[in-house]
Short mmCIF file of C-alpha atoms and ligand atoms in Angstrom, two decimals:
data_model
loop_
_atom_site.label_atom_id
_atom_site.label_comp_id
_atom_site.label_asym_id
_atom_site.label_seq_id
_atom_site.Cartn_x
_atom_site.Cartn_y
_atom_site.Cartn_z
CA MET H 1 -0.11 0.06 -0.32
CA ARG H 2 1.45 3.31 -1.08
CA SER H 3 -1.86 5.46 0.07
CA LYS H 4 -2.79 5.90 4.07
CA GLN H 5 -5.63 7.49 5.53
CA ILE H 6 -4.56 10.48 7.64
CA GLY H 7 -7.82 12.07 8.87
CA LYS H 8 -11.24 12.69 7.73
CA ASN H 9 -11.72 12.22 4.38
CA LEU H 10 -8.15 12.62 4.02
CA PHE H 11 -5.49 10.32 2.47
CA LEU H 12 -1.68 10.39 2.21
CA ILE H 13 0.08 8.93 -1.42
CA GLU H 14 3.91 8.10 -0.47
CA LEU H 15 5.57 8.85 -4.04
CA GLU H 16 8.44 7.11 -3.37
CA THR H 17 10.18 9.33 -6.05
CA GLY H 18 13.60 8.06 -7.50
CA GLY H 19 13.04 5.37 -5.09
CA PHE H 20 13.47 6.82 -2.16
CA LYS H 21 11.17 6.44 0.95
CA ASN H 22 9.45 9.52 3.11
CA LEU H 23 10.69 12.08 0.68
CA ILE H 24 7.75 14.00 -1.23
CA CYS H 25 3.89 12.40 -0.98
CA SER H 26 0.73 13.99 -2.52
CA TYR H 27 -2.76 14.15 -0.36
CA VAL H 28 -6.14 13.04 -1.28
CA ILE H 29 -9.01 14.79 -0.04
CA LYS H 30 -12.24 12.90 -0.73
CA GLY H 31 -15.65 14.86 -0.05
CA ALA H 32 -18.65 15.36 -2.39
CA LYS H 33 -15.69 16.40 -4.84
CA ILE H 34 -12.27 15.03 -4.72
CA PHE H 35 -8.93 16.95 -4.54
CA ILE H 36 -5.21 16.36 -4.87
CA VAL H 37 -2.72 18.35 -2.98
CA GLU H 38 0.60 18.38 -5.07
CA SER H 39 0.86 16.52 -8.10
CA GLY H 40 5.02 15.35 -6.96
CA PRO H 41 6.92 15.38 -9.75
CA THR H 42 6.80 14.01 -13.16
CA SER H 43 9.15 11.18 -12.75
CA SER H 44 6.48 9.39 -9.62
CA VAL H 45 3.50 10.34 -11.43
CA PRO H 46 2.66 6.77 -11.97
CA ASN H 47 2.93 6.37 -8.26
CA VAL H 48 0.46 9.29 -7.84
CA VAL H 49 -1.82 7.34 -10.15
CA SER H 50 -1.58 3.99 -8.27
CA GLY H 51 -2.28 5.34 -5.27
CA LEU H 52 -5.35 7.08 -6.42
CA LYS H 53 -6.34 3.43 -8.29
CA GLU H 54 -5.66 2.08 -4.29
CA LEU H 55 -8.60 4.80 -2.69
CA ASP H 56 -11.18 4.01 -5.46
CA VAL H 57 -10.66 7.06 -6.71
CA ARG H 58 -12.48 7.36 -10.11
CA PHE H 59 -10.29 9.46 -12.51
CA GLU H 60 -13.13 11.42 -13.61
CA ASP H 61 -14.25 12.65 -10.49
CA VAL H 62 -10.86 14.26 -9.57
CA GLN H 63 -12.10 18.21 -9.59
CA TYR H 64 -8.71 20.06 -8.91
CA VAL H 65 -5.07 19.22 -8.42
CA ALA H 66 -3.97 21.97 -5.79
CA ILE H 67 -0.28 22.61 -6.37
CA THR H 68 1.64 24.88 -3.42
CA HIS H 69 4.17 25.84 -5.76
CA VAL H 70 5.78 24.80 -9.38
CA HIS H 71 8.71 23.81 -8.15
CA LEU H 72 9.17 20.49 -9.67
CA ASP H 73 9.21 18.46 -6.75
CA HIS H 74 5.62 19.64 -6.04
CA GLY H 75 3.89 20.66 -9.05
CA GLY H 76 6.50 19.56 -11.79
CA GLY H 77 4.39 16.24 -12.30
CA VAL H 78 1.14 18.08 -12.81
CA GLY H 79 0.88 18.58 -16.81
CA THR H 80 1.83 14.44 -16.64
CA LEU H 81 -1.17 13.55 -14.09
CA LEU H 82 -4.17 16.07 -16.08
CA LYS H 83 -3.74 13.35 -18.51
CA PHE H 84 -5.27 10.95 -16.33
CA LEU H 85 -8.03 12.97 -14.99
CA PRO H 86 -9.94 14.62 -17.97
CA ASN H 87 -12.23 17.15 -15.47
CA ALA H 88 -9.73 18.34 -13.30
CA LYS H 89 -8.27 21.84 -12.94
CA VAL H 90 -5.15 23.15 -11.31
CA ILE H 91 -4.72 25.64 -8.81
CA VAL H 92 -1.87 27.74 -8.77
CA HIS H 93 -0.23 31.01 -7.59
CA PRO H 94 -0.49 33.86 -10.30
CA ARG H 95 3.05 34.09 -10.51
CA GLY H 96 3.47 30.12 -11.10
CA MET H 97 1.03 30.05 -14.15
CA PRO H 98 3.47 31.01 -17.05
CA HIS H 99 5.94 28.10 -15.97
CA LEU H 100 3.28 25.45 -16.01
CA ILE H 101 1.77 26.70 -19.62
CA ASN H 102 5.74 26.81 -20.75
CA PRO H 103 7.70 24.81 -18.54
CA GLU H 104 11.10 25.02 -20.68
CA ARG H 105 12.71 27.78 -18.41
CA LEU H 106 11.84 26.42 -15.03
CA TRP H 107 13.20 23.18 -16.03
CA LEU H 108 16.54 25.13 -17.19
CA SER H 109 17.05 26.45 -13.82
CA ALA H 110 15.83 23.42 -12.08
CA GLN H 111 18.84 22.18 -13.88
CA ALA H 112 21.19 24.73 -12.58
CA VAL H 113 20.23 24.90 -8.99
CA LEU H 114 19.62 21.24 -8.73
CA GLY H 115 21.73 19.41 -11.13
CA PHE H 116 21.58 15.52 -10.99
CA VAL H 117 18.30 16.03 -8.61
CA SER H 118 16.47 17.67 -11.30
CA GLU H 119 16.53 14.86 -13.27
CA ILE H 120 15.65 12.00 -10.55
CA PHE H 121 12.40 14.53 -10.52
CA GLY H 122 12.00 14.49 -14.35
CA LYS H 123 10.96 17.18 -16.86
CA PRO H 124 7.54 19.14 -16.81
CA GLU H 125 5.02 18.77 -19.56
CA PRO H 126 2.81 21.61 -19.65
CA VAL H 127 -0.46 22.50 -19.18
CA PRO H 128 -3.50 23.66 -21.29
CA LYS H 129 -4.06 27.71 -19.77
CA GLU H 130 -8.17 26.48 -19.61
CA ARG H 131 -6.97 24.25 -17.09
CA ILE H 132 -5.69 26.41 -15.12
CA ILE H 133 -7.18 28.37 -11.94
CA PRO H 134 -4.49 31.23 -10.77
CA VAL H 135 -5.34 32.50 -6.89
CA THR H 136 -3.68 34.31 -3.87
CA GLU H 137 -6.73 34.13 -1.57
CA GLY H 138 -10.53 32.33 -1.27
CA SER H 139 -11.79 29.15 -0.96
CA PHE H 140 -13.07 26.27 -2.59
CA ASP H 141 -15.87 23.80 -1.12
CA LEU H 142 -14.83 20.29 -0.45
CA ASN H 143 -18.07 18.73 1.62
CA GLY H 144 -20.64 20.07 2.93
CA ASP H 145 -19.69 23.34 4.82
CA ALA H 146 -16.00 22.14 4.47
CA LYS H 147 -13.70 24.44 2.67
CA LEU H 148 -10.28 24.97 1.65
CA THR H 149 -8.88 27.74 1.85
CA VAL H 150 -6.23 29.07 0.38
CA ILE H 151 -3.35 31.55 1.73
CA GLU H 152 -0.21 33.16 0.35
CA THR H 153 2.80 32.08 2.12
CA LEU H 154 5.61 33.65 -0.16
CA GLY H 155 9.30 33.48 1.12
CA HIS H 156 10.44 29.91 0.35
CA ALA H 157 9.18 31.27 -3.14
CA SER H 158 7.51 33.63 -4.72
CA HIS H 159 4.63 31.85 -5.40
CA ASN H 160 4.12 29.58 -2.79
CA LEU H 161 0.38 28.50 -1.81
CA SER H 162 -0.68 27.11 1.55
CA PHE H 163 -3.79 25.49 1.84
CA HIS H 164 -5.87 24.91 4.55
CA GLU H 165 -8.78 22.64 5.20
CA SER H 166 -11.82 22.80 8.14
CA LEU H 167 -12.66 19.36 7.32
CA ASN H 168 -9.84 18.50 10.78
CA GLY H 169 -8.34 21.93 10.48
CA GLY H 170 -5.07 21.03 9.09
CA VAL H 171 -2.80 23.09 6.79
CA PHE H 172 -1.01 21.91 3.81
CA PRO H 173 2.27 24.41 3.90
CA GLY H 174 3.69 23.06 1.09
CA ASP H 175 7.84 24.38 1.66
CA ALA H 176 6.78 27.75 3.61
CA ALA H 177 7.06 25.63 7.06
CA GLY H 178 10.11 23.64 6.09
CA THR H 179 11.27 19.80 5.70
CA TYR H 180 9.49 17.33 8.14
CA PHE H 181 11.78 14.56 8.95
CA PRO H 182 9.22 11.45 10.03
CA GLU H 183 12.14 9.21 11.34
CA PHE H 184 13.33 11.90 13.85
CA ASP H 185 10.09 14.31 14.35
CA VAL H 186 12.14 17.51 13.40
CA VAL H 187 11.81 20.58 10.87
CA MET H 188 14.54 21.98 8.95
CA PRO H 189 14.64 24.71 6.92
CA THR H 190 13.65 24.69 2.88
CA SER H 191 15.06 27.98 2.25
CA PRO H 192 17.00 27.74 -1.82
CA PRO H 193 17.87 31.58 -3.37
CA PRO H 194 15.97 33.06 -3.47
CA PHE H 195 14.80 32.88 -0.03
CA ARG H 196 13.21 35.83 1.58
CA LEU H 197 13.57 35.54 5.29
CA GLU H 198 11.10 38.70 6.03
CA ALA H 199 8.30 36.91 3.89
CA ALA H 200 8.94 33.65 5.42
CA LEU H 201 8.61 34.95 8.75
CA ALA H 202 5.57 36.73 7.77
CA SER H 203 3.91 34.13 6.02
CA LEU H 204 4.73 31.44 9.48
CA ASP H 205 2.53 34.27 11.14
CA LYS H 206 -0.77 33.88 8.91
CA LEU H 207 -0.18 30.25 9.20
CA ILE H 208 0.22 30.53 13.34
CA SER H 209 -3.27 32.60 13.43
CA LEU H 210 -5.07 29.80 11.32
CA ASN H 211 -4.23 27.60 14.57
CA PRO H 212 -3.59 24.38 12.75
CA THR H 213 -3.79 21.14 14.28
CA ALA H 214 -1.86 19.47 11.80
CA LEU H 215 0.53 20.41 9.14
CA TYR H 216 0.88 18.05 6.22
CA TYR H 217 4.07 18.02 4.80
CA SER H 218 4.81 17.92 0.94
CA HIS H 219 8.21 16.20 2.73
CA PHE H 220 7.16 14.82 4.61
CA GLY H 221 3.86 13.50 6.07
CA LYS H 222 1.42 14.45 8.95
CA ALA H 223 2.60 16.10 12.13
CA SER H 224 0.77 17.41 14.92
CA ASN H 225 1.46 20.23 17.22
CA GLY H 226 0.64 22.54 14.13
CA VAL H 227 1.23 25.70 15.80
CA GLN H 228 4.51 25.02 18.59
CA ARG H 229 5.59 23.53 15.25
CA LEU H 230 5.27 26.86 13.56
CA LYS H 231 6.42 29.03 16.20
CA ASP H 232 9.48 26.79 16.83
CA TYR H 233 10.20 26.89 12.80
CA LYS H 234 10.60 31.18 13.00
CA ALA H 235 12.97 30.40 15.66
CA GLN H 236 14.87 28.28 13.72
CA LEU H 237 14.65 30.60 10.37
CA GLN H 238 15.66 33.52 12.91
CA LEU H 239 18.70 31.33 14.54
CA TRP H 240 20.03 30.57 11.06
CA ALA H 241 19.77 34.01 9.59
CA LYS H 242 21.92 35.66 12.55
CA ILE H 243 24.80 33.06 12.15
CA ALA H 244 24.51 33.68 8.66
CA GLY H 245 24.29 37.56 8.45
CA GLU H 246 27.45 37.20 11.21
CA GLY H 247 29.07 34.58 8.88
CA VAL H 248 28.63 37.31 5.96
CA ARG H 249 29.89 40.53 7.49
CA GLU H 250 32.99 37.80 8.43
CA ASN H 251 33.30 37.49 4.72
CA GLN H 252 32.96 33.29 6.01
CA SER H 253 32.90 30.50 3.31
CA LEU H 254 29.21 28.88 2.65
CA GLU H 255 30.87 25.46 4.71
CA GLU H 256 32.06 27.35 7.37
CA ILE H 257 28.66 29.11 8.11
CA ARG H 258 27.07 25.77 7.48
CA ASP H 259 29.15 24.09 10.25
CA ARG H 260 28.45 26.62 12.49
CA ILE H 261 24.50 25.71 12.05
CA ILE H 262 25.00 22.60 12.56
CA SER H 263 27.22 22.96 15.87
CA GLU H 264 24.22 25.88 16.94
CA ASP H 265 20.76 24.07 15.76
CA LYS H 266 19.99 21.37 17.70
CA VAL H 267 17.63 19.92 15.32
CA MET H 268 20.71 20.20 12.86
CA CYS H 269 23.18 18.10 15.44
CA GLN H 270 20.47 15.82 15.43
CA LEU H 271 20.26 15.14 11.31
CA ALA H 272 23.63 16.11 10.12
CA ASP H 273 25.14 12.34 9.78
CA TYR H 274 21.77 11.68 8.01
CA LEU H 275 21.50 14.18 5.70
CA LYS H 276 25.10 13.96 4.57
CA SER H 277 24.36 10.70 3.53
CA HIS H 278 21.57 11.37 1.74
CA ILE H 279 21.88 11.44 -1.95
CA ILE H 280 19.25 14.02 -2.35
CA TYR H 281 19.08 16.13 1.00
CA SER H 282 23.24 16.08 0.85
CA LYS H 283 22.55 18.49 -2.06
CA THR H 284 19.36 20.33 -1.71
CA ALA H 285 19.18 20.66 2.29
CA LEU H 286 22.89 21.02 3.37
CA GLY H 287 23.97 23.67 0.25
CA ASN H 288 21.31 25.09 -1.33
CA SER H 289 19.20 26.10 1.83
CA VAL H 290 22.64 27.84 3.24
CA GLN H 291 22.73 29.45 0.20
CA GLY H 292 19.31 30.99 0.67
CA PHE H 293 19.87 32.41 3.80
CA ILE H 294 23.37 33.56 2.54
CA ASP H 295 21.82 35.32 -0.36
CA ASP H 296 19.21 36.87 1.64
CA ALA H 297 21.56 38.17 4.32
CA LYS H 298 23.68 39.68 1.74
CA GLN H 299 20.44 41.69 0.39
CA THR H 300 19.70 42.74 3.77
CA GLN H 301 22.95 44.09 4.67
CA ALA H 302 23.50 45.99 1.39
CA LYS H 303 19.70 47.53 1.56
CA GLU H 304 21.43 48.80 5.11
CA GLY H 305 24.70 49.88 4.08
CA SER H 306 25.97 48.01 6.15
ZN1 ZN B 401 10.03 21.00 -2.00
#
């Protein structure tokens, strides 16, 4: 089984992208209408399809595929997935929409940033314009009075949306609340360039104000104590920003700043060995996430003239 029930009318599908478990998942809300949250990348669309079959979802009944943002690991596969779902429309931030219609530029930049990891995710296929619903706010009916509400949560990307579902009171944050490691029950920053700290913190305040019971991470899975986790994540971002800011002022290298983060962030001490030995996370989490803080600190310091 690659699917499991995690709440009322709510299911998780393990995508096992590139053969990796606990890396990326999609979610299915089975109400009067059927919603999928996150297509995942192109290479694991066959696993979304087999998960839907396990859940007895009829393809023609899927109304919406909501993607938190267009990065390959979240929305890269949506063009391919739509070929199976004749009636589904895609919910996406308006800034992501052009990249769904024509994914060429997105693919080139993903190859530059992610290197071999982009090949593991696979090249996105285009989405027909008429099948896209661009939104930054508003809500969609789920079941009876229940709704899926859209929240604009920028910072990780300039086009990250989160979704709140009122059936269970949980939130799908995309990458706005970090990466959750269920094996360790901890979260670490997902902050590749062009990460924007101020926007990320403001987004977390928006999510905290919703008082979510649980968070449904795209990486990876459901975690309880939603509000506390969001507050902890804010504090963690502030710690990383402090270390990166000092490191930039002192002209430290990426490796020096990374190692200081690993030694000062309790979560990172715990995760470091695991991340270093993980083919994908050693590239994305350790390298790119620290680089995002360095770039943001440089920009902030340039503005301050310090
Ligand atoms: Zn991601």
